[in-house]
Coordinates of C-alpha atoms in Angstrom, one line a residue:
M1 CA -73.5 -33.9 106.7
S2 CA -70.8 -32.5 104.5
G3 CA -69.4 -35.0 102.0
L4 CA -65.8 -34.5 103.3
F5 CA -63.8 -37.0 105.3
K6 CA -62.5 -35.7 108.6
V7 CA -59.4 -36.5 110.6
P8 CA -58.7 -35.8 114.2
F9 CA -57.1 -32.4 115.1
F10 CA -54.3 -33.1 117.6
E11 CA -53.6 -30.8 120.5
D12 CA -50.0 -30.0 119.5
E13 CA -50.7 -29.8 115.7
I14 CA -50.5 -26.7 113.6
F15 CA -53.5 -25.7 111.5
T16 CA -51.7 -26.0 108.1
S17 CA -50.7 -29.6 109.0
Y18 CA -54.4 -30.4 109.7
L19 CA -55.4 -28.8 106.4
S20 CA -52.8 -30.9 104.6
R21 CA -54.1 -34.1 106.2
I22 CA -57.7 -33.2 105.4
A23 CA -56.7 -32.8 101.7
R24 CA -55.1 -36.3 101.7
A25 CA -58.0 -37.8 103.4
N26 CA -60.3 -36.5 100.7
G27 CA -58.1 -37.7 97.8
R28 CA -56.2 -34.6 97.0
A29 CA -52.4 -34.6 96.7
S30 CA -52.0 -31.1 98.1
S31 CA -53.9 -28.6 100.2
Y32 CA -53.6 -26.2 97.3
S33 CA -55.7 -28.5 94.9
F34 CA -58.1 -29.3 97.8
C35 CA -58.9 -25.6 98.5
T36 CA -59.1 -24.9 94.8
D37 CA -61.8 -27.6 94.3
L38 CA -63.8 -26.2 97.3
G39 CA -63.4 -22.6 96.1
L40 CA -61.3 -21.6 99.1
D41 CA -58.4 -19.1 99.0
I42 CA -55.4 -21.2 100.0
H43 CA -53.2 -18.1 100.2
A44 CA -55.6 -16.4 102.7
I45 CA -55.7 -19.6 104.7
N46 CA -52.0 -19.8 104.8
R47 CA -51.7 -16.2 105.9
G48 CA -54.0 -17.1 108.8
E49 CA -56.9 -14.9 107.8
E50 CA -59.8 -15.6 110.2
V51 CA -62.5 -15.3 107.5
A52 CA -60.9 -17.8 105.2
I53 CA -60.4 -20.3 108.1
E54 CA -64.0 -19.9 109.2
N55 CA -65.2 -20.6 105.6
F56 CA -63.1 -23.8 105.7
A57 CA -64.5 -24.8 109.1
R58 CA -68.1 -24.1 107.8
L59 CA -67.6 -26.5 104.9
L60 CA -66.0 -29.1 107.2
R61 CA -68.7 -28.5 109.8
V62 CA -66.3 -28.2 112.7
P63 CA -65.8 -25.4 115.2
S64 CA -63.6 -22.7 113.9
E65 CA -62.2 -21.5 117.3
D66 CA -59.5 -24.2 117.6
L67 CA -58.5 -23.9 114.0
V68 CA -58.1 -20.1 114.3
A69 CA -56.2 -20.4 117.6
R70 CA -53.6 -22.7 116.0
A71 CA -53.2 -20.9 112.8
L72 CA -50.1 -18.9 112.0
K73 CA -50.9 -15.3 111.0
L74 CA -48.6 -12.8 109.4
D75 CA -48.8 -9.2 110.3
E76 CA -47.8 -6.2 108.1
N77 CA -44.2 -6.5 109.2
G78 CA -43.9 -10.1 108.2
N79 CA -43.9 -11.3 111.8
A80 CA -45.8 -14.4 112.8
V81 CA -48.7 -14.1 115.2
F82 CA -49.6 -17.3 117.1
D83 CA -51.5 -17.9 120.3
G84 CA -51.7 -14.2 121.1
G85 CA -48.0 -13.7 120.7
V86 CA -45.9 -12.0 118.0
F87 CA -42.9 -13.9 116.9
G88 CA -40.1 -12.3 115.0
K89 CA -39.0 -13.3 111.5
N90 CA -36.0 -15.1 113.0
T91 CA -38.1 -17.1 115.3
L92 CA -39.7 -19.6 112.8
R93 CA -38.1 -22.1 110.5
K94 CA -38.8 -20.9 106.9
T95 CA -36.6 -22.8 104.4
K96 CA -35.6 -25.7 106.6
P97 CA -38.5 -27.1 108.5
G98 CA -37.6 -29.7 111.1
T99 CA -39.1 -33.1 112.0
C100 CA -38.6 -35.8 114.6
P101 CA -38.1 -39.2 112.9
E102 CA -39.3 -41.0 116.0
C103 CA -42.4 -39.0 116.4
L104 CA -43.3 -39.6 112.7
A105 CA -42.6 -43.3 113.2
E106 CA -45.0 -43.4 116.2
D107 CA -47.6 -41.6 114.1
E108 CA -47.3 -44.1 111.3
S109 CA -47.6 -47.1 113.7
D110 CA -51.0 -45.8 115.0
L111 CA -53.3 -48.0 113.0
K112 CA -56.4 -46.2 114.2
R113 CA -55.6 -43.4 111.9
M114 CA -56.4 -43.2 108.3
P115 CA -53.5 -44.3 106.1
G116 CA -51.7 -41.3 104.5
T117 CA -52.9 -39.0 107.2
R118 CA -51.2 -40.5 110.3
K119 CA -48.2 -38.2 110.4
Y120 CA -48.7 -34.6 111.5
Q121 CA -46.6 -31.5 112.2
R122 CA -46.0 -30.4 115.7
V123 CA -46.2 -26.7 116.6
S124 CA -42.8 -26.8 118.3
W125 CA -41.1 -27.9 115.1
L126 CA -41.9 -24.5 113.5
F127 CA -39.6 -22.7 116.0
A128 CA -36.0 -22.3 115.2
D129 CA -35.1 -22.2 118.9
V130 CA -36.3 -25.8 119.3
S131 CA -33.9 -28.2 117.6
A132 CA -34.4 -31.3 119.7
C133 CA -37.4 -33.5 120.5
V134 CA -38.3 -33.2 124.2
R135 CA -40.1 -36.5 124.2
H136 CA -37.5 -38.7 122.4
S137 CA -34.3 -36.7 123.2
C138 CA -33.1 -36.6 119.6
Q139 CA -32.0 -33.9 117.2
L140 CA -34.7 -32.7 114.8
V141 CA -34.0 -33.5 111.1
E142 CA -34.2 -30.5 108.9
I143 CA -35.8 -30.9 105.4
D144 CA -33.3 -29.1 103.3
G145 CA -34.0 -28.2 99.6
F146 CA -37.8 -28.0 99.8
L147 CA -38.2 -24.6 98.3
D148 CA -41.6 -25.1 96.7
H149 CA -44.1 -22.3 97.1
R150 CA -46.3 -25.0 98.7
R151 CA -43.9 -25.5 101.6
M152 CA -46.6 -25.0 104.2
D153 CA -48.2 -28.3 103.0
F154 CA -46.8 -30.8 105.5
Q155 CA -47.7 -33.9 103.5
L156 CA -45.8 -32.6 100.5
M157 CA -42.8 -32.0 102.7
L158 CA -43.0 -35.6 103.9
D159 CA -43.1 -36.8 100.4
F160 CA -40.1 -34.8 99.6
Q161 CA -38.2 -36.1 102.6
E162 CA -39.0 -39.7 102.1
G163 CA -36.0 -41.7 101.1
R164 CA -33.6 -38.8 101.9
V165 CA -33.1 -39.5 105.6
S166 CA -31.2 -42.8 106.1
A167 CA -29.0 -42.2 109.1
A168 CA -30.1 -42.8 112.7
P169 CA -31.2 -39.7 114.5
V170 CA -28.7 -37.9 116.6
R171 CA -29.3 -38.3 120.3
R172 CA -29.4 -35.0 122.3
S173 CA -31.5 -34.1 125.3
A174 CA -33.6 -31.0 125.0
T175 CA -32.3 -27.9 126.8
P176 CA -34.3 -26.4 129.7
F177 CA -35.2 -23.6 127.3
E178 CA -36.5 -26.0 124.7
V179 CA -38.5 -27.8 127.4
F180 CA -39.9 -24.4 128.4
V181 CA -41.0 -23.6 124.9
C182 CA -42.7 -26.9 124.4
D183 CA -44.4 -26.7 127.7
R184 CA -45.8 -23.3 127.0
L185 CA -47.0 -24.4 123.5
A186 CA -48.8 -27.2 125.3
G187 CA -50.4 -24.7 127.7
R188 CA -48.3 -25.7 130.7
K189 CA -46.9 -22.9 133.0
T190 CA -44.6 -24.4 135.5
H191 CA -41.4 -22.2 135.3
G192 CA -41.9 -19.6 138.0
D193 CA -44.4 -16.8 138.4
F194 CA -42.1 -14.2 136.8
L195 CA -41.4 -16.1 133.6
D196 CA -44.9 -17.6 133.3
S197 CA -46.4 -14.1 133.5
F198 CA -45.0 -13.3 130.1
S199 CA -46.4 -14.5 126.8
L200 CA -44.3 -17.1 125.0
S201 CA -43.2 -14.8 122.3
A202 CA -42.0 -12.2 124.8
A203 CA -40.3 -14.8 127.0
M204 CA -38.4 -16.3 124.1
S205 CA -37.2 -12.9 122.9
L206 CA -36.1 -11.9 126.4
C207 CA -34.3 -15.2 126.9
T208 CA -32.4 -14.7 123.7
L209 CA -31.6 -11.0 124.4
F210 CA -30.3 -11.6 128.0
G211 CA -28.6 -14.8 127.0
I212 CA -26.6 -13.3 124.1
A213 CA -25.4 -10.4 126.4
A214 CA -24.6 -12.6 129.3
E215 CA -22.9 -15.4 127.3
Y216 CA -21.0 -13.5 124.6
G217 CA -20.8 -9.9 125.8
K218 CA -23.1 -6.9 125.8
H219 CA -21.8 -5.7 122.4
T220 CA -22.4 -9.0 120.6
T221 CA -25.1 -9.0 117.9
R222 CA -27.4 -11.9 117.0
R223 CA -26.3 -11.9 113.4
S224 CA -22.7 -12.7 114.4
L225 CA -23.7 -16.0 116.0
D226 CA -24.6 -19.3 114.5
D227 CA -27.6 -21.4 115.4
V228 CA -25.7 -23.4 118.0
Q229 CA -24.4 -20.3 119.7
I230 CA -27.9 -18.8 119.7
A231 CA -29.3 -22.0 121.3
V232 CA -26.6 -21.8 124.0
A233 CA -27.4 -18.1 124.6
S234 CA -31.2 -18.8 124.8
N235 CA -30.7 -21.4 127.4
R236 CA -28.5 -19.1 129.4
G237 CA -31.1 -16.4 129.2
F238 CA -33.8 -18.8 130.3
R239 CA -31.8 -19.6 133.4
I240 CA -31.5 -15.9 134.1
L241 CA -35.2 -15.1 133.7
E242 CA -36.2 -18.2 135.7
Q243 CA -34.7 -16.4 138.7
G244 CA -37.0 -13.4 138.2
E245 CA -35.9 -9.9 138.9
A246 CA -32.9 -11.1 140.9
G247 CA -31.5 -12.8 137.8
I248 CA -32.0 -9.7 135.7
C249 CA -30.3 -7.4 138.2
G250 CA -27.4 -9.8 138.6
T251 CA -26.9 -9.9 134.8
L252 CA -27.1 -6.1 134.6
N253 CA -24.4 -5.8 137.2
E254 CA -22.2 -8.2 135.2
L255 CA -22.8 -6.2 132.0
A256 CA -22.0 -2.9 133.6
A257 CA -18.8 -4.3 135.0
Q258 CA -17.5 -5.5 131.7
D259 CA -15.9 -2.2 130.8
K260 CA -13.1 -0.8 132.9
S261 CA -13.7 2.7 131.8
I262 CA -17.3 3.6 131.1
N263 CA -19.5 6.5 130.3
T264 CA -22.4 6.6 132.7
R265 CA -24.5 9.0 130.7
G266 CA -26.9 6.3 129.4
G267 CA -28.1 2.8 129.4
A268 CA -26.6 2.0 126.0
S269 CA -23.1 2.4 127.4
L270 CA -23.9 0.3 130.5
Y271 CA -25.8 -2.6 128.8
G272 CA -24.8 -2.4 125.2
R273 CA -27.0 -4.2 122.6
L274 CA -29.4 -5.5 125.2
Y275 CA -30.4 -1.9 126.0
R276 CA -30.6 -0.8 122.3
R277 CA -32.7 -3.7 121.3
L278 CA -35.2 -3.2 124.1
L279 CA -35.2 0.5 123.3
D280 CA -35.8 0.2 119.6
S281 CA -37.3 -3.2 118.6
Y282 CA -39.6 -4.4 121.3
P283 CA -42.7 -2.2 122.0
G284 CA -45.5 -3.4 124.2
E285 CA -46.4 -3.5 127.9
E286 CA -44.6 -6.8 128.6
F287 CA -41.3 -5.3 127.5
D288 CA -42.2 -2.0 129.3
R289 CA -42.1 -4.1 132.5
I290 CA -38.5 -5.2 131.8
R291 CA -37.5 -1.7 130.8
S292 CA -38.9 -0.5 134.1
I293 CA -37.0 -3.1 136.1
I294 CA -33.8 -2.1 134.3
R295 CA -34.4 1.6 134.9
H296 CA -35.1 1.2 138.6
H297 CA -32.2 -1.1 139.2
T298 CA -29.8 1.3 137.4
L299 CA -31.0 4.3 139.3
A300 CA -30.5 2.5 142.6
N301 CA -27.1 1.0 141.9
V302 CA -25.3 3.0 139.2
P303 CA -24.3 6.6 139.7
L304 CA -26.2 8.3 136.9
L305 CA -26.3 12.0 136.8
P306 CA -29.3 14.2 135.8
G307 CA -29.6 14.3 132.1
S308 CA -28.6 10.7 131.6
D309 CA -31.0 8.4 129.6
V310 CA -32.1 5.0 130.7
F311 CA -35.4 4.4 128.9
G312 CA -36.2 8.0 129.5
R313 CA -34.3 11.1 130.6
I314 CA -33.3 11.2 134.3
E315 CA -34.2 14.6 135.7
E316 CA -33.3 13.8 139.4
S317 CA -30.7 11.4 140.5
P318 CA -29.6 10.2 143.9
W319 CA -25.9 10.3 142.8
R320 CA -23.4 13.1 142.5
T321 CA -19.9 13.0 140.9
V322 CA -16.7 14.2 142.5
S323 CA -16.4 16.9 139.9
D324 CA -19.9 18.2 140.9
I325 CA -18.9 18.3 144.6
A326 CA -15.6 20.1 143.8
S327 CA -17.4 22.7 141.6
K328 CA -19.9 23.5 144.3
S329 CA -17.3 23.7 147.0
E330 CA -14.8 25.6 144.8
V331 CA -12.0 23.2 145.6
A332 CA -9.9 20.8 143.6
T333 CA -11.2 17.3 142.9
S334 CA -8.1 15.9 144.7
V335 CA -9.4 17.6 147.9
V336 CA -12.8 15.8 147.5
Y337 CA -11.1 12.5 146.8
K338 CA -9.0 12.8 150.0
L339 CA -11.8 13.9 152.2
L340 CA -14.1 11.1 151.0
E341 CA -11.4 8.6 151.8
A342 CA -10.7 10.2 155.2
R343 CA -14.4 10.1 156.0
G344 CA -14.7 6.4 155.1
H345 CA -16.8 6.8 152.1
R346 CA -16.2 4.1 149.4
L347 CA -15.9 5.5 145.9
T348 CA -17.4 3.6 143.0
K349 CA -15.5 3.2 139.8
Y350 CA -17.9 5.9 138.4
D351 CA -16.3 8.5 140.7
A352 CA -19.7 9.2 142.3
V353 CA -21.3 9.0 145.7
P354 CA -24.9 9.1 147.0
E355 CA -26.5 12.5 147.2
N356 CA -26.6 12.6 151.0
V357 CA -22.9 11.9 151.2
A358 CA -22.2 14.6 148.5
N359 CA -24.3 17.1 150.4
S360 CA -22.4 16.4 153.6
I361 CA -19.0 16.7 152.0
T362 CA -20.1 19.9 150.2
N363 CA -21.3 21.5 153.4
E364 CA -18.1 20.5 155.1
L365 CA -15.9 22.0 152.4
T366 CA -18.0 25.1 152.1
G367 CA -17.4 25.8 155.7
M368 CA -13.7 25.4 155.4
V369 CA -11.0 27.9 154.6
D370 CA -7.4 27.7 153.5
G371 CA -4.4 28.6 155.7
K372 CA -4.4 32.3 154.7
E373 CA -8.1 32.8 155.4
A374 CA -7.7 30.8 158.6
C375 CA -5.0 33.1 159.9
A376 CA -7.3 36.1 159.2
V377 CA -10.3 34.4 161.0
L378 CA -8.2 33.5 164.0
G379 CA -6.1 36.6 164.0
T380 CA -2.6 35.0 164.1
T381 CA 0.5 35.0 162.1
P382 CA 1.1 32.0 159.8
T383 CA 3.9 30.8 162.0
I384 CA 1.8 30.8 165.1
F385 CA -1.1 29.4 163.2
W386 CA 0.9 26.4 162.0
K387 CA 2.2 25.8 165.5
L388 CA -1.4 25.7 166.7
V389 CA -2.3 23.2 164.0
C390 CA 0.6 20.9 164.9
S391 CA -0.3 21.1 168.5
G392 CA -3.9 20.0 167.8
F393 CA -5.6 23.3 168.7
I394 CA -7.0 23.7 165.2
P395 CA -8.7 20.8 163.5
V396 CA -7.4 20.0 160.1
N397 CA -8.7 17.5 157.6
G398 CA -7.0 14.2 158.1
F399 CA -6.5 13.7 154.4
D400 CA -4.3 16.8 154.1
L401 CA -1.7 15.3 156.4
A402 CA -1.3 12.0 154.5
S403 CA 2.0 11.5 152.9
D404 CA 1.6 10.9 149.2
A405 CA 2.8 12.1 145.9
Y406 CA 0.5 15.1 145.9
T407 CA -0.8 16.9 149.0
P408 CA -3.6 19.4 148.3
V409 CA -3.9 22.7 150.1
R410 CA -4.8 22.2 153.7
R411 CA -8.2 23.4 154.7
Y412 CA -9.6 24.2 158.2
P413 CA -13.2 24.5 159.5
R414 CA -14.2 28.1 159.9
A415 CA -16.7 27.2 162.7
G416 CA -13.9 25.5 164.6
L417 CA -11.6 28.5 164.3
L418 CA -14.3 30.8 165.5
R419 CA -15.1 28.6 168.5
L420 CA -11.4 28.5 169.5
R421 CA -11.2 32.3 169.2
R422 CA -14.3 32.8 171.2
S423 CA -13.2 30.4 173.9
L424 CA -9.9 32.2 174.3
I425 CA -11.5 35.6 174.5
D426 CA -14.1 34.4 177.0
R427 CA -11.2 33.3 179.3
A428 CA -9.9 36.9 179.3
N429 CA -12.3 38.3 181.9
S430 CA -9.8 40.2 184.2
P431 CA -9.0 43.9 184.2
V432 CA -5.8 45.0 182.5
Q433 CA -2.9 45.4 184.9
A434 CA 0.4 47.2 184.4
A435 CA 2.4 44.0 184.9
M436 CA 0.6 42.1 182.2
L437 CA 2.2 41.3 178.9
S438 CA 0.7 40.0 175.7
V439 CA 1.0 36.2 175.1
S440 CA 3.6 36.9 172.5
A441 CA 5.7 39.0 174.8
A442 CA 5.2 36.6 177.7
S443 CA 6.3 33.8 175.5
R444 CA 9.6 35.5 174.7
L445 CA 10.1 36.6 178.3
T446 CA 9.4 33.2 180.0
K447 CA 10.6 31.0 177.2
V448 CA 7.2 29.3 177.3
S449 CA 5.7 28.7 173.8
A450 CA 2.6 30.7 172.9
V451 CA 0.8 27.5 172.3
E452 CA 1.6 26.2 175.8
I453 CA 0.4 29.5 177.3
L454 CA -2.9 29.2 175.4
N455 CA -3.2 25.7 176.6
H456 CA -2.7 26.8 180.3
M457 CA -5.2 29.6 179.6
L458 CA -7.9 27.2 178.4
G459 CA -7.1 24.8 181.2
G460 CA -7.8 27.5 183.8
E461 CA -4.2 27.5 185.1
L462 CA -3.8 31.3 184.6
G463 CA -5.9 33.1 187.1
R464 CA -5.8 36.5 185.5
V465 CA -6.1 37.0 181.8
A466 CA -7.2 40.3 180.2
Y467 CA -8.2 41.3 176.6
Q468 CA -7.2 44.4 174.8
E469 CA -8.3 44.6 171.2
T470 CA -5.5 44.5 168.6
P471 CA -5.4 43.0 165.1
V472 CA -3.4 40.0 166.4
L473 CA -5.1 37.7 168.8
L474 CA -1.9 36.8 170.7
D475 CA -1.2 40.5 171.2
S476 CA -4.7 41.1 172.5
L477 CA -4.6 38.5 175.2
L478 CA -2.7 39.7 178.2
V479 CA -1.3 37.5 180.9
L480 CA 1.0 37.8 184.0
P481 CA 4.4 36.3 183.3
R482 CA 4.7 35.2 186.9
E483 CA 1.5 33.1 186.4
V484 CA 2.9 31.7 183.2
V485 CA 6.1 30.6 184.9
R486 CA 4.2 29.1 187.8
A487 CA 1.9 27.1 185.4
A488 CA 4.7 26.0 183.1
Y489 CA 7.6 25.3 185.5
N490 CA 5.8 24.9 188.8
V491 CA 8.1 27.5 190.4
D492 CA 7.3 30.9 191.8
G493 CA 9.4 34.0 191.3
L494 CA 10.3 36.7 188.9
T495 CA 12.0 36.6 185.5
A496 CA 15.3 38.2 184.7
E497 CA 13.4 41.1 183.1
E498 CA 11.1 41.6 186.1
T499 CA 14.0 41.3 188.5
A500 CA 15.9 43.9 186.5
A501 CA 12.9 46.2 186.6
K502 CA 12.7 45.8 190.4
L503 CA 16.4 46.5 190.9
S504 CA 16.3 49.3 188.3
V505 CA 19.0 47.8 186.1
N506 CA 19.1 46.0 182.8
R507 CA 18.6 42.3 182.2
H508 CA 22.3 41.7 181.5
S509 CA 23.2 43.1 184.9
V510 CA 20.9 40.7 186.6
L511 CA 22.3 37.7 184.7
W512 CA 25.8 38.8 185.6
L513 CA 24.9 39.0 189.2
R514 CA 23.5 35.4 189.0
A515 CA 26.6 34.2 187.2
Q516 CA 28.8 35.7 189.9
G517 CA 26.7 34.1 192.7
H518 CA 25.5 37.4 194.1
I519 CA 21.9 36.4 193.7
Q520 CA 20.4 32.9 193.5
A521 CA 18.0 31.8 190.7
T522 CA 16.3 28.7 189.3
R523 CA 17.0 27.8 185.7
I524 CA 14.1 27.2 183.4
G525 CA 13.6 26.6 179.7
G526 CA 15.4 24.2 177.4
A527 CA 19.0 23.9 176.2
R528 CA 18.5 26.5 173.4
H529 CA 16.4 28.9 175.5
E530 CA 18.1 29.5 178.8
A531 CA 16.2 31.5 181.3
Y532 CA 16.1 32.0 185.1
I533 CA 13.5 32.6 187.8
F534 CA 14.6 34.7 190.8
G535 CA 12.8 34.2 194.1
E536 CA 11.5 37.2 195.9
D537 CA 13.3 36.3 199.0
E538 CA 16.6 36.2 197.2
I539 CA 15.8 39.6 195.6
A540 CA 14.9 41.1 199.0
I541 CA 18.2 39.8 200.5
F542 CA 20.2 41.3 197.6
N543 CA 18.2 44.5 197.8
A544 CA 19.0 44.9 201.5
R545 CA 22.7 44.8 200.8
F546 CA 23.0 46.6 197.5
V547 CA 21.3 49.3 195.6
S548 CA 21.8 50.6 192.1
V549 CA 22.5 54.3 191.4
T550 CA 19.2 54.4 189.4
K551 CA 17.2 52.9 192.2
L552 CA 18.9 55.2 194.7
E553 CA 17.8 58.1 192.6
K554 CA 14.2 56.9 192.7
E555 CA 14.4 56.3 196.5
T556 CA 16.0 59.7 197.4
S557 CA 15.1 62.0 194.6
V558 CA 18.8 62.9 194.3
N559 CA 19.8 62.7 190.6
Q560 CA 22.4 60.3 189.4
V561 CA 24.9 63.1 188.5
E562 CA 24.9 64.3 192.1
I563 CA 25.3 60.8 193.4
R564 CA 28.2 60.1 191.2
R565 CA 29.8 63.5 192.1
R566 CA 29.5 62.7 195.8
M567 CA 31.0 59.2 195.1
K568 CA 34.1 61.0 193.8
V569 CA 34.2 63.5 196.5
L570 CA 33.9 60.9 199.2
N571 CA 36.0 58.4 197.4
V572 CA 33.1 55.8 197.4
V573 CA 33.7 53.0 194.9
S574 CA 31.2 50.7 193.3
A575 CA 30.2 47.6 195.2
F576 CA 31.5 45.5 192.3
P577 CA 34.8 45.8 190.4
A578 CA 35.0 48.6 187.9
R579 CA 35.7 46.2 185.1
S580 CA 32.3 44.5 185.6
P581 CA 29.4 45.5 183.4
I582 CA 27.5 46.7 186.5
Y583 CA 29.8 49.2 188.3
A584 CA 26.8 51.4 189.2
F585 CA 25.9 49.3 192.3
L586 CA 26.6 50.6 195.8
H587 CA 26.6 49.0 199.2
R588 CA 23.7 50.2 201.2
R589 CA 26.0 51.6 203.9
D590 CA 27.8 53.7 201.3
A591 CA 24.6 54.9 199.9
Q592 CA 23.4 56.1 203.3
M593 CA 26.7 58.0 203.7
L594 CA 26.3 59.6 200.3
I595 CA 22.8 60.8 201.0
G596 CA 23.3 61.6 204.7
E597 CA 26.7 63.6 204.4
E598 CA 26.5 67.3 204.0
V599 CA 28.7 68.2 201.1
R600 CA 29.9 71.8 200.5
I601 CA 31.5 72.9 197.3
R602 CA 34.0 75.8 197.0
P603 CA 33.0 78.3 194.3
R604 CA 36.0 77.5 192.1
D605 CA 36.6 74.0 193.1
H606 CA 33.4 72.0 193.0
L607 CA 35.4 68.8 193.6
A608 CA 36.6 70.1 197.1
V609 CA 34.9 68.5 200.0
L610 CA 34.9 70.2 203.3
S611 CA 34.8 68.1 206.4
P612 CA 32.7 69.3 209.3
S613 CA 35.7 70.4 211.3
S614 CA 37.0 72.5 208.3
A615 CA 33.6 74.0 207.8
E616 CA 33.6 75.3 211.4
E617 CA 36.8 77.3 210.6
I618 CA 34.8 79.4 208.1
A619 CA 33.3 82.4 209.7
P620 CA 29.6 82.3 210.0
N621 CA 29.3 85.7 208.5
S622 CA 31.4 84.7 205.5
N623 CA 30.0 85.6 202.1
L624 CA 30.9 82.2 200.7
D625 CA 27.9 80.2 199.3
L626 CA 28.2 76.7 200.7
R627 CA 25.3 75.3 198.6
Y628 CA 26.2 73.0 195.8
R629 CA 25.9 74.5 192.3
S630 CA 26.5 72.8 189.1
P631 CA 29.6 74.0 187.1
R632 CA 27.2 75.3 184.5
Q633 CA 25.7 77.6 187.1

C-alpha cells in the first residue's frame, strides 16, 4: 500500500480536479505543493503528458488509463486534446471557469465523501459553449478574477470563489446543443446517426460554423459575435446537423441565395466564411466528409463552370452558361435567352443551364441560318421568302416573333429549308410544256399568290408541274396557269393573256371585248387585283363570228398589208367602230370575201378594183399584168 489517501474518481470529473482533491485529502493546500513533495512535475501533469500522469498513477497505485483519458492535453498549436478530439483555443474557458452552485451544494451535502474533497469539477464546465447546467437548469457562475498561475487547481478556485457568490443562480434551461455536448461527454450518442458519427470536437466546430452562417449571414465572423450570439448560433447549427445531409444542403441553398448578384466561380462566393474556414482551418477526415458533401451538392445544384473551385478545381461541369452557348453558336446572347424561353427551359439566376440542354440549344442554333442565308438556301427573293415565313411554310423560332423591346435577328433551320426545297422539286415530275409558266409568272397572270400556288402544288392539286433549273426556285418550277386557276378559283377556262394569244390580239383588246359584252368572262381575284377567266365555249362562239387581222394572216398566209389593202379596195370596215382600240377585227363573212375575191390591180392605180364583169372587157391577149404587185415593185 502507498501511504496516500485516495478519493473516488467520478465519471464526469476532469483529471486536474481529481488531482486537486487528492492533494487536499493528503493535507496539501494545492496540487502544486502536493506534486512537489512527491517529486512529480506539476507542469507536465497539467499539460496532460502521459508519462507524468502514469508516474502519478503509479504512486497512487491506481490504473492510469482512466486518468489519461480524462486529462486535457495541449498540442503544439495550443489546442486542447480531450477524449480523442482536438478542441480549439476558443472552445475552453481559460480565464473565467464556470461552476454550478447547485451541483456544488449537492456535492457538499454528500457526507460519504471526505470533507474538503467533496466538490469536484465537471468536464462540461470547461467548455465555453456550455453555459447552463443540464441537470439543474440554471446558469453557470463564472469565477472572475482568478488569474493565478495555479488556475487549474479546482480546490484553489473554490477557495477564491467562496463568499463572492451571494445571489441566487439564474434559472435557464440548457439548449439542445448544450444537452448534446453533455451527453457526448458522458459517452451517450442519441442524436442521430449523422451527428453521432463525428467526434465531439468536430461536431461542436461544425455546429458553430453552420450556425453562425445560417443565423447571422455567410460573411459574419466569430470574432464579431459575443458569447450569447455564439450560443444562439451553435444551437442553430446543432438543429441543422441533426437533420443530416438534408439540413446541410438546405443551409447551403439559403447561403447561396443570400446574394442577388453572385460570382459562381468558387465556393467562397457561394458560402462565404463557412467555406473559407472549412478550407483553411479544419484539416482531417471528418471535415473532409463535410467538404465532400458541400462539393457534390454544389456541383449538382449550382451552375459552376469548368475552372471553378469548390474544395478542388472543377475540370468537368454539368452546367453551361448562356455566353458559352452563344459563343459556340456564333449568335448573340439575346438569341439564346429567347430560344431557351421558347423551348420552356427555366433559367437559373446564374444564367446557366444543364449541359444536355446547352448541347440541344447549340445544335439547334448551329443548324440555323439568318434571313439572307435562308434565301440563298431556298433560292427565293427576300420578299417571297418573308411571305413563305408568314404563311407558315418556313419554320421560324417562336422567340423571334415575340413583341418586346428588342427582337433579335430571325433564324431559320437549314434542314427545314432544304426539306421544303426538296419536296417542291420532287413534285415537279412532268415534262416541260410550251403552255407552262414559272410560278412567279403564273402568279402575276392568274392573280394567285406564289405562296398559294406552292400550297396547291404540295397538296397535289396541280396535276402537271415541271422543273427547269434556274437560280431562283420560283422561276424553276413551271405550272399550267389553267390548272392554277382551277385549283384557286374552282373555275375552268383561260386567262385574258391566254385568250388574247388564242385570238392573236393583245390583252387590252380582250378586256375591251369583255367590257363591251362581246365575250363573256368570270371575274376572279380580289378588289385590288382584277382578273377574268374566259370559258372555251365563249371563246369558240366569238371566234366563229369574228377574226382578227393577225389571226386571219395565220389562217390564210395572206399578209396583213394585203388584207388591209383589200379591205380598202372592197370597202370592208372593221367589225367594231374605228374609235375602239381593236379596229383590226373582221366579221367572218367579210374575211371570207376578202380572201375569196380575186382582186386585180391596174399598173398605175393599185387602188383600182376590177369587178368580174369589167375584167371580161379586157381582151384576153392584152399585155396588162393583172397580178397584184406592191407599189415598191
